[in-house]
Amino acid sequence: MFTLTLSTILICTGAALLGGFIDAIAGGGGLITMPALLLTGVPPHLALGTNKVSSCVGTSVALGNFARSHLVLWRLALAGLVFSLLGAYAGSILALYVNSEILGKILVGLLPVGMCATLLPKKERECAPRPLEGARFWTLVPLVCLLIGAYDGFFGPGTGSFLILAFHWILRVGLIEASATSKVLNLASNFGAVVAFIWHGKVLWPLALAMTGGSVIGNWLGSRTAIRVGAKAVRRFLTVSLSLLLLTLIWQYFLAPAR
């Protein structure tokens, strides 16, 4: 039986603040919060649900900052909104029926995927603006949002980075606009996952509320930094910190002696 302690609350709230800051700039904040939750002993299903509640509120704060700066491409966002929501709900339902021990090992397997999406250089490139319309747009946007939404509902870390990369590389959207627009889809998929986890009682509410406070502050600071500066420094920092987190999780789920 898991017992929530003050140290767990403090560690996870700090992780939510740092994760929110990173997520608002380049995505991948869950790569900080999920390992923190798992390493403090929170069961995988409760960790997923609790993380979704805090990140959902934090993302809405970052989205507000981007929207006020007129960086959100609303037509693109709305075209994929429903598909992101449906994908996230389906992915979270799938996660609920996976054994906790198996899920923990799956998280370790998926973590490098999220890390690659976050750490892969996303250099701004000069390209002619492409009108957001046509058969290619209406085919790719729903497909991308459905698949990434399902990934977000099942696991989560790196989702924002996947969206930014897809918008920037496939639809040729500017990097800062891709980051801003991805927050709309992130919020939709997080909301879909939150509904599923709350419905099945998989949210540790005292911890979720504390982490929400940290996530709100982190997302506000991160989005303001992204608007003014960019994400280069954050990606360099992640190279070391996320590698250490991955090694720690591999030890916990695969190499540590059985207890």
XYZ file of N, CA and C in Angstrom:
777
model
N 0.842 -1.193 0.000
C 0.000 0.000 0.000
C 0.880 1.248 0.000
N 0.671 2.134 -0.949
C 1.479 3.339 -1.057
C 1.030 4.376 -0.037
N 2.005 4.999 0.649
C 1.727 6.056 1.622
C 2.372 7.347 1.151
N 1.570 8.391 1.011
C 2.074 9.684 0.546
C 2.785 10.399 1.683
N 4.021 10.831 1.437
C 4.809 11.533 2.445
C 5.105 12.959 1.987
N 5.545 13.783 2.953
C 5.880 15.171 2.640
C 7.032 15.250 1.649
N 8.022 14.358 1.814
C 9.164 14.383 0.892
C 8.729 14.070 -0.541
N 7.787 13.148 -0.696
C 7.271 12.818 -2.028
C 6.582 14.032 -2.645
N 5.780 14.744 -1.836
C 5.081 15.928 -2.324
C 6.067 17.001 -2.765
N 7.101 17.239 -1.944
C 8.076 18.283 -2.261
C 8.884 17.940 -3.511
N 9.324 16.690 -3.614
C 10.123 16.276 -4.775
C 9.298 16.368 -6.056
N 8.070 15.860 -6.006
C 7.234 15.832 -7.209
C 6.756 17.232 -7.602
N 6.525 18.098 -6.624
C 6.145 19.476 -6.935
C 7.295 20.222 -7.590
N 8.512 20.007 -7.077
C 9.685 20.602 -7.714
C 9.871 20.095 -9.133
N 9.631 18.791 -9.323
C 9.734 18.206 -10.666
C 8.678 18.797 -11.592
N 7.484 19.055 -11.048
C 6.406 19.645 -11.854
C 6.759 21.068 -12.283
N 7.418 21.812 -11.402
C 7.832 23.171 -11.752
C 8.871 23.136 -12.871
N 9.912 22.301 -12.709
C 10.951 22.181 -13.735
C 10.375 21.596 -15.025
N 9.547 20.558 -14.881
C 8.947 19.942 -16.053
C 8.038 20.893 -16.800
N 7.283 21.704 -16.067
C 6.412 22.682 -16.699
C 7.198 23.727 -17.470
N 8.322 24.164 -16.903
C 9.181 25.141 -17.579
C 9.699 24.579 -18.900
N 10.201 23.338 -18.848
C 10.743 22.687 -20.041
C 9.648 22.429 -21.068
N 8.509 21.947 -20.598
C 7.410 21.583 -21.491
C 6.889 22.794 -22.255
N 6.817 23.940 -21.592
C 6.310 25.143 -22.241
C 7.221 25.597 -23.375
N 8.521 25.303 -23.277
C 9.471 25.756 -24.289
C 9.588 24.762 -25.437
N 9.888 23.509 -25.118
C 10.204 22.539 -26.170
C 9.483 21.224 -26.036
N 8.544 21.098 -25.100
C 7.889 19.828 -24.860
C 8.779 18.906 -24.041
N 8.221 17.776 -23.604
C 9.020 16.799 -22.877
C 9.057 16.978 -21.385
N 8.181 17.814 -20.813
C 8.180 17.999 -19.370
C 7.872 16.729 -18.604
N 7.097 15.846 -19.212
C 6.775 14.580 -18.560
C 7.986 13.700 -18.339
N 9.056 13.966 -19.080
C 10.294 13.225 -18.870
C 10.938 13.569 -17.536
N 10.529 14.666 -16.934
C 10.980 15.034 -15.594
C 9.973 14.549 -14.548
N 8.678 14.809 -14.774
C 7.672 14.507 -13.760
C 7.396 13.011 -13.600
N 7.324 12.265 -14.721
C 7.030 10.839 -14.602
C 8.129 10.071 -13.859
N 9.412 10.261 -14.198
C 10.450 9.587 -13.414
C 10.424 9.989 -11.939
N 10.147 11.263 -11.652
C 10.082 11.703 -10.256
C 8.973 10.964 -9.512
N 7.806 10.833 -10.138
C 6.700 10.120 -9.519
C 7.041 8.645 -9.295
N 7.616 8.015 -10.300
C 7.945 6.590 -10.192
C 9.054 6.340 -9.176
N 10.063 7.204 -9.166
C 11.195 7.017 -8.265
C 10.842 7.283 -6.804
N 9.787 8.039 -6.550
C 9.330 8.258 -5.172
C 8.338 7.185 -4.737
N 8.092 6.204 -5.599
C 7.275 5.060 -5.213
C 5.815 5.127 -5.580
N 5.382 6.155 -6.312
C 3.975 6.244 -6.712
C 3.692 5.132 -7.729
N 2.663 4.316 -7.522
C 2.332 3.241 -8.472
C 2.116 3.794 -9.871
N 2.536 3.056 -10.912
C 2.485 3.573 -12.288
C 1.139 4.149 -12.708
N 0.026 3.464 -12.405
C -1.282 3.966 -12.851
C -1.632 5.287 -12.163
N -1.346 5.372 -10.838
C -1.596 6.622 -10.117
C -0.646 7.714 -10.598
N 0.589 7.346 -10.951
C 1.556 8.327 -11.451
C 1.066 8.942 -12.755
N 0.556 8.109 -13.653
C 0.044 8.609 -14.928
C -1.120 9.569 -14.731
N -2.085 9.170 -13.905
C -3.265 10.008 -13.678
C -2.929 11.315 -12.984
N -2.093 11.237 -11.946
C -1.708 12.433 -11.193
C -0.925 13.404 -12.071
N -0.032 12.873 -12.886
C 0.758 13.711 -13.782
C -0.128 14.412 -14.803
N -1.151 13.719 -15.314
C -2.036 14.308 -16.317
C -2.815 15.492 -15.756
N -3.284 15.379 -14.515
C -4.055 16.470 -13.914
C -3.199 17.733 -13.809
N -1.985 17.599 -13.282
C -1.128 18.777 -13.099
C -0.678 19.366 -14.431
N -0.318 18.514 -15.390
C 0.154 19.023 -16.675
C -0.964 19.671 -17.476
N -2.201 19.189 -17.294
C -3.338 19.772 -18.011
C -3.533 21.235 -17.616
N -3.496 21.512 -16.319
C -3.675 22.888 -15.842
C -2.479 23.753 -16.241
N -1.273 23.205 -16.095
C -0.076 23.967 -16.447
C -0.025 24.332 -17.917
N -0.404 23.394 -18.783
C -0.397 23.661 -20.225
C -1.361 24.781 -20.588
N -2.491 24.864 -19.890
C -3.456 25.929 -20.178
C -2.863 27.302 -19.882
N -1.981 27.385 -18.890
C -1.314 28.653 -18.567
C -0.346 29.044 -19.689
N 0.459 28.070 -20.153
C 1.384 28.350 -21.254
C 0.625 28.753 -22.509
N -0.473 28.059 -22.788
C -1.287 28.381 -23.968
C -1.808 29.813 -23.893
N -2.223 30.233 -22.720
C -2.704 31.600 -22.552
C -1.645 32.627 -22.905
N -0.413 32.399 -22.467
C 0.677 33.322 -22.795
C 0.953 33.366 -24.293
N 0.981 32.188 -24.937
C 1.225 32.147 -26.379
C 0.089 32.805 -27.161
N -1.141 32.564 -26.723
C -2.298 33.131 -27.420
C -2.284 34.657 -27.338
N -1.931 35.183 -26.191
C -1.871 36.643 -26.044
C -0.782 37.258 -26.918
N 0.227 36.452 -27.269
C 1.299 36.926 -28.152
C 0.996 36.632 -29.620
N -0.220 36.129 -29.916
C -0.680 35.859 -31.287
C 0.222 34.868 -32.021
N 0.660 33.829 -31.315
C 1.541 32.826 -31.906
C 0.826 31.510 -32.216
N -0.409 31.366 -31.797
C -1.154 30.124 -32.004
C -1.841 30.144 -33.371
N -1.626 29.103 -34.180
C -2.306 28.952 -35.468
C -3.603 28.184 -35.213
N -4.679 28.914 -34.995
C -5.915 28.300 -34.514
C -6.555 27.360 -35.521
N -6.425 27.652 -36.804
C -7.034 26.775 -37.810
C -6.386 25.390 -37.780
N -5.082 25.364 -37.677
C -4.356 24.110 -37.579
C -4.717 23.369 -36.292
N -4.766 24.108 -35.192
C -5.069 23.491 -33.909
C -6.459 22.871 -33.885
N -7.444 23.616 -34.371
C -8.819 23.132 -34.332
C -9.046 21.953 -35.280
N -8.266 21.903 -36.374
C -8.413 20.795 -37.327
C -8.034 19.456 -36.687
N -7.109 19.481 -35.725
C -6.675 18.234 -35.096
C -7.189 18.015 -33.696
N -7.977 18.953 -33.188
C -8.398 18.914 -31.785
C -9.177 17.657 -31.419
N -10.217 17.348 -32.180
C -11.059 16.187 -31.873
C -10.262 14.896 -31.964
N -9.382 14.797 -32.944
C -8.594 13.581 -33.133
C -7.591 13.396 -31.993
N -7.035 14.494 -31.514
C -6.123 14.426 -30.376
C -6.861 13.948 -29.125
N -8.066 14.446 -28.932
C -8.878 14.079 -27.778
C -9.252 12.600 -27.817
N -9.696 12.129 -28.969
C -10.084 10.726 -29.113
C -8.879 9.797 -28.939
N -7.752 10.178 -29.506
C -6.558 9.358 -29.375
C -6.095 9.242 -27.936
N -6.137 10.362 -27.202
C -5.696 10.351 -25.811
C -6.600 9.481 -24.943
N -7.887 9.558 -25.176
C -8.818 8.746 -24.378
C -8.575 7.257 -24.640
N -8.396 6.895 -25.905
C -8.159 5.487 -26.250
C -6.840 5.000 -25.650
N -5.803 5.835 -25.706
C -4.514 5.446 -25.158
C -4.546 5.276 -23.654
N -5.268 6.154 -22.953
C -5.343 6.054 -21.496
C -6.157 4.844 -21.058
N -7.200 4.492 -21.798
C -7.978 3.296 -21.490
C -7.098 2.057 -21.641
N -6.285 2.011 -22.676
C -5.365 0.896 -22.885
C -4.398 0.779 -21.710
N -3.885 1.924 -21.230
C -2.933 1.920 -20.122
C -3.561 1.377 -18.842
N -4.851 1.615 -18.642
C -5.523 1.179 -17.420
C -5.608 -0.338 -17.305
N -5.529 -1.039 -18.423
C -5.687 -2.484 -18.418
C -4.365 -3.230 -18.561
N -3.254 -2.511 -18.426
C -1.939 -3.142 -18.460
C -1.462 -3.336 -17.028
N -0.944 -4.511 -16.696
C -0.439 -4.814 -15.360
C 0.589 -3.771 -14.916
N 0.559 -3.379 -13.639
C 1.429 -2.308 -13.137
C 2.906 -2.605 -13.363
N 3.348 -3.840 -13.081
C 4.756 -4.176 -13.254
C 5.147 -4.116 -14.728
N 4.267 -4.626 -15.583
C 4.537 -4.572 -17.019
C 4.558 -3.128 -17.491
N 3.620 -2.316 -16.982
C 3.555 -0.917 -17.386
C 4.839 -0.184 -17.029
N 5.385 -0.457 -15.829
C 6.632 0.186 -15.438
C 7.754 -0.106 -16.411
N 7.827 -1.361 -16.893
C 8.865 -1.729 -17.855
C 8.594 -1.114 -19.223
N 7.312 -0.989 -19.582
C 6.962 -0.342 -20.846
C 7.385 1.130 -20.815
N 7.209 1.774 -19.658
C 7.614 3.175 -19.526
C 9.110 3.338 -19.783
N 9.900 2.393 -19.263
C 11.338 2.447 -19.491
C 11.644 2.287 -20.977
N 10.902 1.419 -21.655
C 11.116 1.214 -23.079
C 10.727 2.414 -23.915
N 9.682 3.126 -23.483
C 9.205 4.274 -24.243
C 9.989 5.553 -23.942
N 10.637 5.608 -22.788
C 11.346 6.820 -22.394
C 12.391 7.274 -23.414
N 13.218 6.373 -23.977
C 14.181 6.844 -24.986
C 13.517 7.476 -26.205
N 12.300 7.007 -26.550
C 11.576 7.602 -27.675
C 11.246 9.057 -27.361
N 10.713 9.282 -26.155
C 10.407 10.651 -25.755
C 11.654 11.511 -25.662
N 12.761 10.924 -25.170
C 14.012 11.672 -25.073
C 14.509 12.089 -26.444
N 14.462 11.166 -27.410
C 14.921 11.490 -28.763
C 14.092 12.624 -29.359
N 12.783 12.586 -29.129
C 11.922 13.637 -29.668
C 12.246 14.981 -29.049
N 12.606 14.963 -27.770
C 12.894 16.207 -27.069
C 14.284 16.749 -27.394
N 15.273 15.857 -27.462
C 16.656 16.284 -27.606
C 17.105 16.451 -29.043
N 16.365 15.894 -29.996
C 16.742 16.022 -31.400
C 16.765 17.494 -31.790
N 17.833 17.964 -32.399
C 17.906 19.391 -32.758
C 16.719 19.809 -33.611
N 16.100 20.916 -33.239
C 14.966 21.439 -33.987
C 15.357 22.826 -34.501
N 16.263 22.879 -35.450
C 16.761 24.156 -35.937
C 15.735 24.846 -36.824
N 15.605 26.124 -36.612
C 14.707 26.921 -37.457
C 15.277 26.970 -38.870
N 14.457 26.775 -39.849
C 14.940 26.834 -41.213
C 14.089 27.792 -42.036
N 14.721 28.375 -42.989
C 14.006 29.279 -43.871
C 13.218 28.468 -44.891
N 11.945 28.772 -45.042
C 11.140 28.070 -46.031
C 9.940 28.941 -46.366
N 9.468 28.797 -47.580
C 8.313 29.582 -47.996
C 7.090 29.150 -47.221
N 6.278 30.088 -46.738
C 5.070 29.729 -46.002
C 4.165 28.839 -46.846
N 3.652 27.798 -46.227
C 2.752 26.888 -46.929
C 1.333 27.133 -46.420
N 0.375 27.397 -47.304
C -0.999 27.617 -46.847
C -1.549 26.388 -46.142
N -2.204 26.597 -45.026
C -2.740 25.494 -44.237
C -4.066 25.032 -44.822
N -4.017 24.379 -45.969
C -5.215 23.881 -46.623
C -4.807 22.820 -47.640
N -5.793 22.214 -48.289
C -5.506 21.201 -49.295
C -5.631 19.799 -48.742
N -5.608 18.816 -49.642
C -5.812 17.420 -49.264
C -4.719 16.921 -48.317
N -3.469 17.327 -48.560
C -2.364 16.872 -47.711
C -2.543 17.354 -46.268
N -2.960 18.594 -46.135
C -3.191 19.141 -44.801
C -4.300 18.386 -44.079
N -5.436 18.192 -44.751
C -6.591 17.567 -44.116
C -6.413 16.066 -43.905
N -5.407 15.485 -44.553
C -5.102 14.075 -44.317
C -4.092 13.912 -43.184
N -3.034 14.715 -43.229
C -1.939 14.542 -42.272
C -2.262 15.055 -40.877
N -2.948 16.181 -40.789
C -3.229 16.744 -39.468
C -4.050 15.794 -38.596
N -5.192 15.245 -39.075
C -5.944 14.290 -38.244
C -5.131 13.049 -37.889
N -4.352 12.524 -38.845
C -3.582 11.315 -38.593
C -2.512 11.553 -37.535
N -1.773 12.654 -37.679
C -0.726 12.983 -36.723
C -1.314 13.179 -35.326
N -2.400 13.913 -35.235
C -2.998 14.215 -33.934
C -3.597 12.974 -33.275
N -4.166 12.071 -34.068
C -4.736 10.840 -33.520
C -3.646 9.950 -32.936
N -2.574 9.759 -33.680
C -1.491 8.878 -33.236
C -0.752 9.455 -32.028
N -0.435 10.745 -32.092
C 0.295 11.353 -30.980
C -0.609 11.495 -29.763
N -1.913 11.720 -29.983
C -2.851 11.757 -28.865
C -2.913 10.416 -28.155
N -2.908 9.313 -28.902
C -2.929 7.977 -28.302
C -1.655 7.729 -27.495
N -0.520 8.168 -28.041
C 0.748 8.057 -27.306
C 0.686 8.859 -26.008
N 0.110 10.034 -26.076
C 0.009 10.894 -24.896
C -0.860 10.256 -23.828
N -1.978 9.656 -24.233
C -2.857 9.022 -23.257
C -2.238 7.807 -22.611
N -1.420 7.072 -23.360
C -0.828 5.852 -22.839
C 0.416 6.125 -22.010
N 1.241 7.101 -22.432
C 2.504 7.363 -21.753
C 2.682 8.835 -21.456
N 2.835 9.676 -22.465
C 2.830 11.121 -22.279
C 4.117 11.876 -22.533
N 5.247 11.512 -21.849
C 6.461 12.304 -22.013
C 6.904 12.436 -23.466
N 7.248 13.653 -23.874
C 7.703 13.895 -25.234
C 6.596 14.225 -26.217
N 5.330 14.181 -25.752
C 4.213 14.431 -26.666
C 4.306 15.808 -27.317
N 4.570 16.823 -26.523
C 4.679 18.174 -27.076
C 5.770 18.271 -28.117
N 6.883 17.579 -27.876
C 7.984 17.600 -28.834
C 7.604 16.901 -30.134
N 6.878 15.773 -30.025
C 6.412 15.099 -31.240
C 5.529 16.030 -32.064
N 4.643 16.752 -31.417
C 3.757 17.668 -32.137
C 4.544 18.801 -32.788
N 5.492 19.364 -32.049
C 6.306 20.452 -32.593
C 7.075 19.975 -33.822
N 7.694 18.802 -33.715
C 8.456 18.258 -34.839
C 7.554 17.993 -36.039
N 6.373 17.420 -35.794
C 5.460 17.107 -36.894
C 4.977 18.376 -37.586
N 4.599 19.383 -36.804
C 4.137 20.640 -37.391
C 5.264 21.333 -38.159
N 6.462 21.307 -37.587
C 7.586 22.029 -38.184
C 8.121 21.317 -39.423
N 8.259 19.993 -39.351
C 8.852 19.258 -40.461
C 7.851 18.922 -41.556
N 6.655 18.513 -41.167
C 5.678 18.046 -42.160
C 4.857 19.196 -42.734
N 4.379 20.097 -41.875
C 3.532 21.195 -42.329
C 4.304 22.491 -42.551
N 5.620 22.477 -42.274
C 6.483 23.647 -42.501
C 6.039 24.875 -41.712
N 5.554 24.648 -40.509
C 5.169 25.752 -39.626
C 6.421 26.245 -38.903
N 6.533 27.556 -38.678
C 7.662 28.099 -37.932
C 7.771 27.465 -36.556
N 8.990 27.366 -36.029
C 9.221 26.623 -34.792
C 8.463 27.194 -33.605
N 8.481 28.501 -33.439
C 7.796 29.080 -32.285
C 6.285 28.944 -32.428
N 5.766 29.074 -33.675
C 4.330 28.877 -33.901
C 3.937 27.415 -33.691
N 4.838 26.496 -34.093
C 4.574 25.068 -33.878
C 4.503 24.760 -32.386
N 5.401 25.349 -31.607
C 5.400 25.137 -30.163
C 4.121 25.691 -29.539
N 3.735 26.902 -29.954
C 2.531 27.528 -29.406
C 1.281 26.736 -29.775
N 1.179 26.322 -31.040
C -0.009 25.605 -31.508
C -0.105 24.224 -30.885
N 1.030 23.606 -30.623
C 1.022 22.272 -30.018
C 0.369 22.279 -28.643
N 0.382 23.440 -27.963
C -0.218 23.511 -26.631
C -1.724 23.273 -26.675
N -2.378 23.680 -27.763
C -3.818 23.438 -27.904
C -4.081 21.935 -27.954
N -3.285 21.217 -28.763
C -3.449 19.777 -28.896
C -3.041 19.054 -27.625
N -1.971 19.535 -26.984
C -1.549 18.960 -25.708
C -2.653 19.062 -24.669
N -3.273 20.236 -24.624
C -4.342 20.451 -23.660
C -5.516 19.525 -23.929
N -5.856 19.342 -25.206
C -6.975 18.466 -25.567
C -6.687 17.020 -25.196
N -5.493 16.528 -25.540
C -5.165 15.137 -25.238
C -5.020 14.923 -23.738
N -4.467 15.916 -23.017
C -4.381 15.812 -21.562
C -5.764 15.747 -20.934
N -6.685 16.558 -21.459
C -8.044 16.567 -20.917
C -8.714 15.209 -21.132
N -8.528 14.636 -22.329
C -9.103 13.324 -22.604
C -8.572 12.271 -21.654
N -7.263 12.312 -21.391
C -6.654 11.360 -20.474
C -7.124 11.601 -19.041
N -7.229 12.872 -18.648
C -7.664 13.209 -17.291
C -9.061 12.659 -17.006
N -9.970 12.811 -17.967
C -11.330 12.292 -17.800
C -11.299 10.790 -17.523
N -10.507 10.070 -18.301
C -10.434 8.614 -18.148
C -9.848 8.229 -16.792
N -8.763 8.885 -16.377
C -8.119 8.534 -15.122
C -8.986 8.908 -13.913
N -9.655 10.057 -13.962
C -10.540 10.442 -12.866
C -11.711 9.470 -12.770
N -12.276 9.116 -13.908
C -13.421 8.199 -13.945
C -13.080 6.854 -13.305
N -11.833 6.409 -13.482
C -11.411 5.117 -12.935
C -10.695 5.260 -11.590
N -10.725 6.451 -10.989
C -10.157 6.653 -9.658
C -8.645 6.504 -9.601
N -7.948 6.930 -10.647
C -6.505 6.757 -10.710
C -5.747 8.070 -10.548
N -6.251 8.973 -9.696
C -5.579 10.247 -9.419
C -5.328 10.357 -7.919
N -4.109 10.632 -7.524
C -3.747 10.858 -6.130
C -3.900 12.349 -5.866
N -5.081 12.762 -5.404
C -5.461 14.170 -5.413
C -4.577 15.102 -4.581
N -4.175 14.754 -3.347
C -3.296 15.690 -2.614
C -2.011 15.988 -3.372
N -1.423 14.956 -3.974
C -0.205 15.151 -4.742
C -0.487 15.893 -6.045
N -1.615 15.587 -6.684
C -1.973 16.247 -7.942
C -2.142 17.754 -7.749
N -2.776 18.158 -6.657
C -2.987 19.585 -6.399
C -1.672 20.309 -6.136
N -0.774 19.666 -5.377
C 0.527 20.283 -5.107
C 1.333 20.417 -6.397
N 1.317 19.368 -7.211
C 2.058 19.407 -8.473
C 1.451 20.415 -9.452
N 0.152 20.626 -9.371
C -0.501 21.609 -10.233
C 0.051 23.003 -9.979
N 0.263 23.337 -8.705
C 0.848 24.634 -8.377
C 2.223 24.803 -8.992
N 3.064 23.764 -8.882
C 4.387 23.825 -9.484
C 4.333 23.909 -11.001
N 3.417 23.155 -11.604
C 3.281 23.150 -13.060
C 2.829 24.498 -13.600
N 1.926 25.148 -12.902
C 1.440 26.465 -13.321
C 2.587 27.479 -13.345
N 3.373 27.499 -12.274
C 4.504 28.436 -12.212
C 5.521 28.123 -13.304
N 5.856 26.840 -13.458
C 6.834 26.443 -14.464
C 6.398 26.768 -15.876
N 5.142 26.489 -16.202
C 4.641 26.771 -17.540
C 4.589 28.269 -17.823
N 4.243 29.060 -16.829
C 4.204 30.511 -17.026
C 5.605 31.046 -17.323
N 6.578 30.623 -16.504
C 7.954 31.076 -16.715
C 8.510 30.560 -18.039
N 8.233 29.293 -18.356
C 8.760 28.707 -19.577
C 8.203 29.339 -20.834
N 6.905 29.591 -20.850
C 6.303 30.196 -22.045
C 6.797 31.620 -22.252
N 6.983 32.362 -21.167
C 7.528 33.711 -21.310
C 8.963 33.661 -21.835
N 9.742 32.673 -21.366
C 11.118 32.511 -21.839
C 11.141 32.129 -23.314
N 10.237 31.229 -23.734
C 10.184 30.807 -25.134
C 9.865 31.973 -26.054
N 8.964 32.840 -25.627
C 8.581 33.991 -26.439
C 9.765 34.953 -26.593
N 10.552 35.093 -25.524
C 11.662 36.052 -25.553
C 12.966 35.467 -26.094
N 13.261 34.206 -25.753
C 14.600 33.672 -25.997
C 14.614 32.469 -26.940
N 13.959 31.377 -26.580
C 14.058 30.132 -27.337
C 14.403 28.972 -26.428
N 14.708 27.815 -27.019
C 14.834 26.598 -26.226
C 16.203 25.934 -26.299
N 17.214 26.585 -26.864
C 18.518 25.941 -27.023
C 19.127 25.530 -25.692
N 19.117 26.421 -24.726
C 19.745 26.135 -23.439
C 19.054 24.967 -22.747
N 17.736 24.903 -22.854
C 16.985 23.830 -22.205
C 17.334 22.483 -22.814
N 17.432 22.409 -24.149
C 17.736 21.129 -24.797
C 19.125 20.639 -24.403
N 20.095 21.560 -24.255
C 21.436 21.155 -23.836
C 21.423 20.599 -22.416
N 20.627 21.230 -21.555
C 20.533 20.761 -20.179
C 19.899 19.371 -20.118
N 18.901 19.126 -20.969
C 18.211 17.849 -20.959
C 19.115 16.686 -21.355
N 20.126 16.939 -22.172
C 21.007 15.871 -22.643
C 21.597 15.078 -21.479
N 22.038 15.785 -20.457
C 22.646 15.128 -19.299
C 21.587 14.626 -18.323
N 20.655 15.484 -17.940
C 19.699 15.136 -16.893
C 18.802 13.966 -17.279
N 18.333 13.926 -18.524
C 17.438 12.852 -18.929
C 18.172 11.538 -19.120
N 19.434 11.587 -19.497
C 20.231 10.368 -19.592
C 20.387 9.726 -18.216
N 20.608 10.561 -17.206
C 20.719 10.049 -15.844
C 19.399 9.451 -15.362
N 18.295 10.108 -15.693
C 16.990 9.584 -15.308
C 16.718 8.237 -15.962
N 17.093 8.102 -17.217
C 16.878 6.843 -17.923
C 17.681 5.717 -17.270
N 18.938 5.985 -16.930
C 19.767 4.977 -16.284
C 19.183 4.560 -14.935
N 18.635 5.535 -14.215
C 18.033 5.236 -12.922
C 16.820 4.329 -13.071
N 15.979 4.606 -14.048
C 14.788 3.787 -14.272
C 15.148 2.383 -14.756
N 16.174 2.272 -15.587
C 16.623 0.951 -16.030
C 17.081 0.129 -14.831
N 17.771 0.776 -13.913
C 18.202 0.081 -12.697
C 16.998 -0.378 -11.882
N 16.016 0.502 -11.708
C 14.869 0.188 -10.864
C 14.040 -0.964 -11.414
N 13.820 -0.995 -12.722
C 12.909 -1.983 -13.291
C 13.569 -3.233 -13.854
N 14.893 -3.158 -14.115
C 15.535 -4.297 -14.768
C 16.742 -4.868 -14.012
N 17.483 -4.027 -13.290
C 18.737 -4.475 -12.708
C 18.728 -4.591 -11.178
N 17.831 -3.871 -10.519
C 17.814 -3.890 -9.054
C 17.440 -5.271 -8.542
N 18.066 -5.732 -7.433
C 17.729 -7.040 -6.875
C 16.264 -7.094 -6.452
N 15.624 -8.231 -6.621
C 14.218 -8.390 -6.232
C 14.071 -8.231 -4.728
N 12.972 -7.523 -4.340
C 12.742 -7.285 -2.905
C 11.576 -8.135 -2.411
